[in-house]
JSON list of C-alpha atoms in Angstrom, two decimals:
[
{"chain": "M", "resi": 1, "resn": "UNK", "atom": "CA", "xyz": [39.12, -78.55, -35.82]},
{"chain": "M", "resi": 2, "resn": "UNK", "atom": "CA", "xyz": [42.68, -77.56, -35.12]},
{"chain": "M", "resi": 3, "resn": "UNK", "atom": "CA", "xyz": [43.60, -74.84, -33.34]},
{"chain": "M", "resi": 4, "resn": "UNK", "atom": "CA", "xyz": [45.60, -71.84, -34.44]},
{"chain": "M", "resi": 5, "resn": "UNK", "atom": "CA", "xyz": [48.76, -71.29, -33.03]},
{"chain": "M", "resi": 6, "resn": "UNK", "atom": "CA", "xyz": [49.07, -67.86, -31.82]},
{"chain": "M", "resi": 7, "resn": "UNK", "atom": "CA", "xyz": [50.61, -65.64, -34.27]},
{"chain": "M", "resi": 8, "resn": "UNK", "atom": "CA", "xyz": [49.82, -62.11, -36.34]},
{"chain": "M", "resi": 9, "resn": "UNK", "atom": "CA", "xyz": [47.72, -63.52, -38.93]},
{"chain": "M", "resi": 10, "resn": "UNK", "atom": "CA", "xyz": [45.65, -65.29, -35.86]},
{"chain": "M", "resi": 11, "resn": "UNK", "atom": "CA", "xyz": [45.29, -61.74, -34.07]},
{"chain": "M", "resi": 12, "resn": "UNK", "atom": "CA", "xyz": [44.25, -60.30, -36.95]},
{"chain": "M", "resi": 13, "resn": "UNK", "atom": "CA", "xyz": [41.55, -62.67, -37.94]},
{"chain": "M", "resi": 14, "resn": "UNK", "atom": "CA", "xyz": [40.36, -62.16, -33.70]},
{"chain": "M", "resi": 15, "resn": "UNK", "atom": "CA", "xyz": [40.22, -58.83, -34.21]},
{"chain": "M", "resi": 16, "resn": "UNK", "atom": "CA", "xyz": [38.89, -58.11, -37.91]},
{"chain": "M", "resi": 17, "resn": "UNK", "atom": "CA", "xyz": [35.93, -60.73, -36.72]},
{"chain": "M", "resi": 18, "resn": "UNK", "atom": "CA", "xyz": [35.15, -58.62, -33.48]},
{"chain": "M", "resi": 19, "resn": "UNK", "atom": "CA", "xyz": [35.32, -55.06, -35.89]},
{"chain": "M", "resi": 20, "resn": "UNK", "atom": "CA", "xyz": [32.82, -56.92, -38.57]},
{"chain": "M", "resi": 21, "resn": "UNK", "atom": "CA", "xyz": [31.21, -57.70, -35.41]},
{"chain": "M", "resi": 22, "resn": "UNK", "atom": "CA", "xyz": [30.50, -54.91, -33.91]},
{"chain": "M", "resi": 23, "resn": "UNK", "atom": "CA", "xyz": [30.02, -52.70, -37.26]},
{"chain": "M", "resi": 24, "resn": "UNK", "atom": "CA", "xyz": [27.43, -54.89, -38.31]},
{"chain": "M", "resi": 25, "resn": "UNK", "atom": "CA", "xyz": [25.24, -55.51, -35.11]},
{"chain": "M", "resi": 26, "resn": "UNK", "atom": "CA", "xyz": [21.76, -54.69, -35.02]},
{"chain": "M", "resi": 27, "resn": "UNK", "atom": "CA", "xyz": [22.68, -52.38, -31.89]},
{"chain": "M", "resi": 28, "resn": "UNK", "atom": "CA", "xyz": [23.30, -49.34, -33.13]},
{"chain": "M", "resi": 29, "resn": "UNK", "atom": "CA", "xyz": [25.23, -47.79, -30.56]},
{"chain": "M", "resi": 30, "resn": "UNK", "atom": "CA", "xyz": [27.81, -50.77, -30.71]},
{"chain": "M", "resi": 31, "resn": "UNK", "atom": "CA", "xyz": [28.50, -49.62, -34.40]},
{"chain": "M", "resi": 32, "resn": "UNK", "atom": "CA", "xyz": [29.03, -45.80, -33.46]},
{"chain": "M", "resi": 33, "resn": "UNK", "atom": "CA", "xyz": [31.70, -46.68, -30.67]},
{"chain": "M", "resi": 34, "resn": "UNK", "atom": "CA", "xyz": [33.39, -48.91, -33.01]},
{"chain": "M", "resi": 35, "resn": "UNK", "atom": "CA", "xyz": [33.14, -46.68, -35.70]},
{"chain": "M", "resi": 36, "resn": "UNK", "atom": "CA", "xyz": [34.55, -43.94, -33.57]},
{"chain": "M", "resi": 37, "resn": "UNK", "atom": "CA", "xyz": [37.12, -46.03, -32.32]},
{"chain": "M", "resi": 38, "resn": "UNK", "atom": "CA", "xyz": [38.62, -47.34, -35.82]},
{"chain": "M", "resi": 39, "resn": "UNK", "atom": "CA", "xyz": [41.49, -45.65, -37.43]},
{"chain": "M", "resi": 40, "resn": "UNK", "atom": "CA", "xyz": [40.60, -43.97, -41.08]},
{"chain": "M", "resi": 41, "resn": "UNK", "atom": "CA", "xyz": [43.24, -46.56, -42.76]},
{"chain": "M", "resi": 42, "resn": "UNK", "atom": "CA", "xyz": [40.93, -49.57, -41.36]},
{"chain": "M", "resi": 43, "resn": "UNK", "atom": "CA", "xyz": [37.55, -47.68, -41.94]},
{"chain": "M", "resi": 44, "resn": "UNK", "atom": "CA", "xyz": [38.74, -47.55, -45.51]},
{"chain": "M", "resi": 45, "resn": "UNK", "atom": "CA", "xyz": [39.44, -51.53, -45.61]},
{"chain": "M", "resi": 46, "resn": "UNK", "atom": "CA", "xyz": [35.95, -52.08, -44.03]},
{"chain": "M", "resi": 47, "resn": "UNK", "atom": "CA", "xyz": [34.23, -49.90, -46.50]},
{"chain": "M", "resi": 48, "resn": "UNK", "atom": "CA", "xyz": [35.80, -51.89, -49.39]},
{"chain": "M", "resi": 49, "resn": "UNK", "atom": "CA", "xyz": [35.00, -55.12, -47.95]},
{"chain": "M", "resi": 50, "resn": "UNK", "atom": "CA", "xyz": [31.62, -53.91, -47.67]},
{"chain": "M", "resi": 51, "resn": "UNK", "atom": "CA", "xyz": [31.09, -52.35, -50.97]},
{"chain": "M", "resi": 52, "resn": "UNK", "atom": "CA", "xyz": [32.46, -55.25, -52.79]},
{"chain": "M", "resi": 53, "resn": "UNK", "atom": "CA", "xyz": [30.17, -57.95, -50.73]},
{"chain": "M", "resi": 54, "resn": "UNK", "atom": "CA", "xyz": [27.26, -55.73, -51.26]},
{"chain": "M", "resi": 55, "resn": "UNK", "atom": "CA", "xyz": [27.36, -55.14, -54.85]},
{"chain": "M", "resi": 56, "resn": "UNK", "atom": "CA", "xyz": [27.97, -58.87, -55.54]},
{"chain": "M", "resi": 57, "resn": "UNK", "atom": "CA", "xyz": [25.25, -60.14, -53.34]},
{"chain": "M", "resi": 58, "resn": "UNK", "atom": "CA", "xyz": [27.95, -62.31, -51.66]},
{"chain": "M", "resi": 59, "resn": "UNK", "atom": "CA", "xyz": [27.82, -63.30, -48.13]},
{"chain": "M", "resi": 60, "resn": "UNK", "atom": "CA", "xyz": [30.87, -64.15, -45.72]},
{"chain": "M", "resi": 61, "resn": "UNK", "atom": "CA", "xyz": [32.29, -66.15, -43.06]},
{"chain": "M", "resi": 62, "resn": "UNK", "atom": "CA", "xyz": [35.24, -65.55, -40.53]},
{"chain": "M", "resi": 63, "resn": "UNK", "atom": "CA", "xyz": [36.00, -68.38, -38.42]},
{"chain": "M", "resi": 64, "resn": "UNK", "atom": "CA", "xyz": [38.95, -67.56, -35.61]},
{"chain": "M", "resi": 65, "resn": "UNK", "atom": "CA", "xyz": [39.75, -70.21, -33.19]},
{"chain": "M", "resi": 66, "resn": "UNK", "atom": "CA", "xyz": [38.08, -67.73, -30.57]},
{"chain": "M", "resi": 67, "resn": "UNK", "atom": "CA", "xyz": [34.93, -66.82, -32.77]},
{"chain": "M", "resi": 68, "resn": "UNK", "atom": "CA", "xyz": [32.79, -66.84, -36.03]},
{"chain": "M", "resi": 69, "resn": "UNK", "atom": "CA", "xyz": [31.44, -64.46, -37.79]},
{"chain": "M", "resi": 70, "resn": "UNK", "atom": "CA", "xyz": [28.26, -64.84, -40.49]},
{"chain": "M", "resi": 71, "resn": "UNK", "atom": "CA", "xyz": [27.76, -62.36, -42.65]},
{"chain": "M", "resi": 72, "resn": "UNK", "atom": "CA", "xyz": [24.88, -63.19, -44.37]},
{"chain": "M", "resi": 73, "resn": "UNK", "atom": "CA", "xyz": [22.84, -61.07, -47.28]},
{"chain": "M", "resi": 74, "resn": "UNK", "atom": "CA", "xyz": [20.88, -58.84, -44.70]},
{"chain": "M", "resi": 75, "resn": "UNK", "atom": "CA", "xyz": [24.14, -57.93, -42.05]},
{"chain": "M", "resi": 76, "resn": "UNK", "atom": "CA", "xyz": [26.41, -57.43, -45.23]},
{"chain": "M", "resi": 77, "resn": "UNK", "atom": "CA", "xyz": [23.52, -54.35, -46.43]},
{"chain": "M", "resi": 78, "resn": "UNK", "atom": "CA", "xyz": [23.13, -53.23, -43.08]},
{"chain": "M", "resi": 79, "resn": "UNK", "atom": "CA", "xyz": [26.78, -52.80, -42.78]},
{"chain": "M", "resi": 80, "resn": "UNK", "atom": "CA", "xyz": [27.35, -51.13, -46.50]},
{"chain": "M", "resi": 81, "resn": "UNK", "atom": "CA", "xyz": [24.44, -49.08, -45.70]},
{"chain": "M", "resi": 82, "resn": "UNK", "atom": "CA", "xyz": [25.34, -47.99, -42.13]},
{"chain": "M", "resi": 83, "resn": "UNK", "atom": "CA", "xyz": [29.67, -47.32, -43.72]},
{"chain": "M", "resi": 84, "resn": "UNK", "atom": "CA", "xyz": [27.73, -45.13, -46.36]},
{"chain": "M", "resi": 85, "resn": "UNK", "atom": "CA", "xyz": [27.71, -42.42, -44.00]},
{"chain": "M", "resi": 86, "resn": "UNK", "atom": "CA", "xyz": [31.25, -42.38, -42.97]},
{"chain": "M", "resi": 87, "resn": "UNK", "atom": "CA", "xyz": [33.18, -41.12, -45.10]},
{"chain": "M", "resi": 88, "resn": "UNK", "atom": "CA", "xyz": [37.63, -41.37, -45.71]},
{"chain": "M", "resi": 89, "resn": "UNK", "atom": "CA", "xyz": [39.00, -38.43, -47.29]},
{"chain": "M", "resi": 90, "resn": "UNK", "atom": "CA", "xyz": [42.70, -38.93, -48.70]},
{"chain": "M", "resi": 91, "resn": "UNK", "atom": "CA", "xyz": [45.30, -35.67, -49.33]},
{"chain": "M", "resi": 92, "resn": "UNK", "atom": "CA", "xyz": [48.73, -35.57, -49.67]},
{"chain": "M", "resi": 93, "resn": "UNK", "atom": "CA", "xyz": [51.14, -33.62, -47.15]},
{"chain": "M", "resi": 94, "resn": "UNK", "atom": "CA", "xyz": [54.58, -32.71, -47.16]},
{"chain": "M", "resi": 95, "resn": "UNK", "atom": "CA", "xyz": [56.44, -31.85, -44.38]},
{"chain": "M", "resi": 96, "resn": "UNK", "atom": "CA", "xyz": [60.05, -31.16, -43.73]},
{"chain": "M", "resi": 97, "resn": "UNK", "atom": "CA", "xyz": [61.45, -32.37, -41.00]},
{"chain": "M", "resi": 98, "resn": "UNK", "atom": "CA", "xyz": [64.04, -35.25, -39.49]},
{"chain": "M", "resi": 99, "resn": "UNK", "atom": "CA", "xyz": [63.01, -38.84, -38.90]},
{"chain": "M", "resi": 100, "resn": "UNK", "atom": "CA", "xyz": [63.67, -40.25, -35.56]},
{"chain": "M", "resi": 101, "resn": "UNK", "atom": "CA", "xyz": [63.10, -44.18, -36.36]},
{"chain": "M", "resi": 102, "resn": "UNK", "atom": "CA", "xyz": [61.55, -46.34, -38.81]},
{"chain": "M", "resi": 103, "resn": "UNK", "atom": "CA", "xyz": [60.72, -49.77, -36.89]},
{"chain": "M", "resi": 104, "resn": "UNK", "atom": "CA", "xyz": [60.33, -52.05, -40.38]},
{"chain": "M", "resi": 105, "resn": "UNK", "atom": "CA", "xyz": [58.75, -55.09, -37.83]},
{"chain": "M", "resi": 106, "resn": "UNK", "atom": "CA", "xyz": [55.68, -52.78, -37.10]},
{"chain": "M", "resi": 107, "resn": "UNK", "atom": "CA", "xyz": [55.67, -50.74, -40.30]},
{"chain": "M", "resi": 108, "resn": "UNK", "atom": "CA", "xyz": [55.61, -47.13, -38.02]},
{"chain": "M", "resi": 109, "resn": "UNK", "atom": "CA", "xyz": [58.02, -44.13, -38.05]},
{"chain": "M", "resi": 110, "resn": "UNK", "atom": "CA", "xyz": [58.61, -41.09, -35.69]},
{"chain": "M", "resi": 111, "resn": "UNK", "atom": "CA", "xyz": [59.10, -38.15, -37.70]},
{"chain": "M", "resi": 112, "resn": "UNK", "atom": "CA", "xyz": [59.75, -34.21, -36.18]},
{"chain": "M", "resi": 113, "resn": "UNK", "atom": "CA", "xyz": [58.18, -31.54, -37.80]},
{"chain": "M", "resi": 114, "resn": "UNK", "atom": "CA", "xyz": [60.79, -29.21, -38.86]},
{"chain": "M", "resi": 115, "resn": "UNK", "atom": "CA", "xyz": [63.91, -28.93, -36.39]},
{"chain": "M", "resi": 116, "resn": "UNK", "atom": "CA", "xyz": [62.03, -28.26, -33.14]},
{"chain": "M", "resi": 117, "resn": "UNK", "atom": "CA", "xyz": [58.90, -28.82, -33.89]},
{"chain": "M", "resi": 118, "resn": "UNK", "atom": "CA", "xyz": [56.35, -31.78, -32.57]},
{"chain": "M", "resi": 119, "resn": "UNK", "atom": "CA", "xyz": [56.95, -35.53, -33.12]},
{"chain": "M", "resi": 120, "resn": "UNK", "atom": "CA", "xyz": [54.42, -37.18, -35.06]},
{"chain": "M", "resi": 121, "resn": "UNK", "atom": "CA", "xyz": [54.22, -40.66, -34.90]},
{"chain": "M", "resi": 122, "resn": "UNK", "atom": "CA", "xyz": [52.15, -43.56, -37.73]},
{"chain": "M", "resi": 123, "resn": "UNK", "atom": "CA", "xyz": [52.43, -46.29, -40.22]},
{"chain": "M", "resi": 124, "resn": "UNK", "atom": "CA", "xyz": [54.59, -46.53, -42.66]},
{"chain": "M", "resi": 125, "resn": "UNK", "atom": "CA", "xyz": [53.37, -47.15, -46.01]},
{"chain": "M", "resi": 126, "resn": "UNK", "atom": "CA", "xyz": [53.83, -50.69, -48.10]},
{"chain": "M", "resi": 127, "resn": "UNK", "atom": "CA", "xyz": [55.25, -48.86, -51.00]},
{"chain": "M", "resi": 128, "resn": "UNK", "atom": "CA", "xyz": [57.80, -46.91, -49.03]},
{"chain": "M", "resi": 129, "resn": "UNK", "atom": "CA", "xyz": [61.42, -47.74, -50.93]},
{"chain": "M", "resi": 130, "resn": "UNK", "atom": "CA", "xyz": [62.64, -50.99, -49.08]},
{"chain": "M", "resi": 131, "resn": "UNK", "atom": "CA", "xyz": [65.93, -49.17, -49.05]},
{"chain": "M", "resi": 132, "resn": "UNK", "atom": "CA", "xyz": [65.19, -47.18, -46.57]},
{"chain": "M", "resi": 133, "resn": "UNK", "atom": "CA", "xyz": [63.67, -49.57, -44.64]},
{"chain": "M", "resi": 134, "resn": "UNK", "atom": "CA", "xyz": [66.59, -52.02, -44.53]},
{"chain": "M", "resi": 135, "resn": "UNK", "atom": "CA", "xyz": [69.01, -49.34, -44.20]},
{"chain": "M", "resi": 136, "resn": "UNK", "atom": "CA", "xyz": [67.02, -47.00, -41.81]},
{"chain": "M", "resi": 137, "resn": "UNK", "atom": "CA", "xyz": [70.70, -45.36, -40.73]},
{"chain": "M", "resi": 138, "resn": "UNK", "atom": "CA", "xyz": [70.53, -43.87, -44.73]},
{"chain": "M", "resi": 139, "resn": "UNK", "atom": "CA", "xyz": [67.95, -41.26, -43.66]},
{"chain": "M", "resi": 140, "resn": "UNK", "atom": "CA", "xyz": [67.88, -41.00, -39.74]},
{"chain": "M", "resi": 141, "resn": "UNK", "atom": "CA", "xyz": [68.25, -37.78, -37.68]},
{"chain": "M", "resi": 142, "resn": "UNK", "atom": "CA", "xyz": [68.75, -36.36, -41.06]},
{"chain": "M", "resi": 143, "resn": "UNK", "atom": "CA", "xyz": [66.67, -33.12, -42.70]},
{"chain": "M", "resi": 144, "resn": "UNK", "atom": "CA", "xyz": [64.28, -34.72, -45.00]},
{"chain": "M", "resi": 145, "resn": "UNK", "atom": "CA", "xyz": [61.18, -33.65, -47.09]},
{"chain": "M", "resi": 146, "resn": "UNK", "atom": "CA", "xyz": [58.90, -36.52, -46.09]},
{"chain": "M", "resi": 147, "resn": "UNK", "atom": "CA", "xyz": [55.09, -36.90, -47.94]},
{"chain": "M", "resi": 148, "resn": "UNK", "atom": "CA", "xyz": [52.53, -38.50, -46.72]},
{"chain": "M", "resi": 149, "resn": "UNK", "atom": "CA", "xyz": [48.81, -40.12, -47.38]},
{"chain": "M", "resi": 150, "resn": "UNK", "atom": "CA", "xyz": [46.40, -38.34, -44.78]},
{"chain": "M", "resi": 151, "resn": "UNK", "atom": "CA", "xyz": [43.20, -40.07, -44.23]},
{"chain": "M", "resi": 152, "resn": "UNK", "atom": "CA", "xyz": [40.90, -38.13, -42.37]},
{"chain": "M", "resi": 153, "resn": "UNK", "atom": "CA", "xyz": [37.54, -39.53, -41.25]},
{"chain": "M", "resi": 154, "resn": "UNK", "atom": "CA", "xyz": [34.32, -38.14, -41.49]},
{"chain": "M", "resi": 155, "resn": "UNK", "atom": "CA", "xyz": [30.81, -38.75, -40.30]},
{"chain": "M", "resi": 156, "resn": "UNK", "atom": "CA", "xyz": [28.12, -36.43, -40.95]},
{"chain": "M", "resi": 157, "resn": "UNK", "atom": "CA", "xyz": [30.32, -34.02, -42.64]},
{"chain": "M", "resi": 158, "resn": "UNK", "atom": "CA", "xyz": [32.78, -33.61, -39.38]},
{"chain": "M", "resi": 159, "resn": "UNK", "atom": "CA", "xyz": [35.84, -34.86, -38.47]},
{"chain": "M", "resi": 160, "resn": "UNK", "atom": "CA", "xyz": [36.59, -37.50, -36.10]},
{"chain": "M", "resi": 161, "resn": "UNK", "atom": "CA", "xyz": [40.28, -38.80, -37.00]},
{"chain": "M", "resi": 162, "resn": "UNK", "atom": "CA", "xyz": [43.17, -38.23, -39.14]},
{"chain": "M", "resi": 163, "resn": "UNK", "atom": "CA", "xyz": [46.51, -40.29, -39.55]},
{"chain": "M", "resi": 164, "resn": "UNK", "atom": "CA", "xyz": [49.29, -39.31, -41.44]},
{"chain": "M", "resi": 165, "resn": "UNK", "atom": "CA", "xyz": [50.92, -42.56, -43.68]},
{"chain": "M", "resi": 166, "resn": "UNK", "atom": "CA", "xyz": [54.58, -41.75, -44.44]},
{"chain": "M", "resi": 167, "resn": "UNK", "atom": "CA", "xyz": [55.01, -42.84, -48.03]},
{"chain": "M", "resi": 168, "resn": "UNK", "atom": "CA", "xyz": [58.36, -41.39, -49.41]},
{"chain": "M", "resi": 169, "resn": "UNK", "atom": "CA", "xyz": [61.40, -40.14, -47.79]},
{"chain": "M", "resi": 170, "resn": "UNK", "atom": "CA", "xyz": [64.07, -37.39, -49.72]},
{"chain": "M", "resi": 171, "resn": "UNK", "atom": "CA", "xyz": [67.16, -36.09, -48.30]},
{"chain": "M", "resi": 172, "resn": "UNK", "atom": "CA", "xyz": [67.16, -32.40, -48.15]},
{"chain": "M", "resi": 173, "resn": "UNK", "atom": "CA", "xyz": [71.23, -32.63, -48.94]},
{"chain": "M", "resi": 174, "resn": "UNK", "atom": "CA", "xyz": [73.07, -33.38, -51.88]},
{"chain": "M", "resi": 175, "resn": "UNK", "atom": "CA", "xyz": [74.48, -36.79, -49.80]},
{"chain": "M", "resi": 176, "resn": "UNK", "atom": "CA", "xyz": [72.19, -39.37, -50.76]}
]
């Protein structure tokens, strides 16, 4: 077998195969501290994966140049059955304020709520208008009335994370 050249689709594969991993285990403690640990954006992938490999009675295989992962008929229910009880809530938000940076090679912004307010930091979303991300300048340190996709995460009905997605960017001033 060849191995993979070190890249972002290779670290990706490492570490969906150690999530899978660990979300699926018979230990049930390893699946709360990942569980805990994952970001509502991922938990949301997972779940999908999940669902979809459960209702078709499929079973999967990851293979990483590190490690493999079988998920067979049995570990793909336990995990569908165990994501049942975490839930992802999405909302809209929008907040005025002035973006700081847009960094297009990681997908993240840094946005200030209002003019003084606190800086909020999180992915930016795919559908955001590729204008703005290849002319970031357009719309920085500028007033702007940014919405975004909140995903909050919930496990027995209480809270454990929220991240904000920015998804569209509008100039509060007629200079667009």
């Amino acid at each position: 077998q060849a191995t993979f050249v070190s890249s972002a689709l290779k670290d990706a594969v490492e570490e969906a195969t150690v999530v899978l991993n660990d979300l699926s285990s018979t230990d049930l403690e390893q699946f709360h501290s990942r569980a805990d640990n994952l970001s509502p954006r991922a938990m949301s992938a997972v779940k999908k994966i999940a669902k979809t490999l459960n209702e078709a009675g499929a079973e999967a295989k990851i293979v990483g140049s590190d490690q493999e992962l079988r998920l067979g008929h049995e570990r793909v229910a336990t995990l569908h059955s165990r994501l049942t009880e975490v839930e992802v809530l999405e909302s809209n938000e929008e907040l005025i304020g002035v973006v700081l940076g847009i960094f297009p090679d990681r997908q993240q912004y840094e946005f200030r709520i209002g003019s003084d307010g606190p800086v909020i930091y999180g992915s930016v979303s795919e559908d955001l208008d590729q204008h703005y991300l290849a002319n970031p300048a357009s719309i920085l340190l500028k007033q702007v009335n940014a919405r975004f996709l909140v995903l909050t995460k919930l496990r027995a009905g209480q809270a454990q994370s929220s991240e904000r997605i920015l998804e569209a960017i509008n100039l509060l001033n007629a200079e667009q």
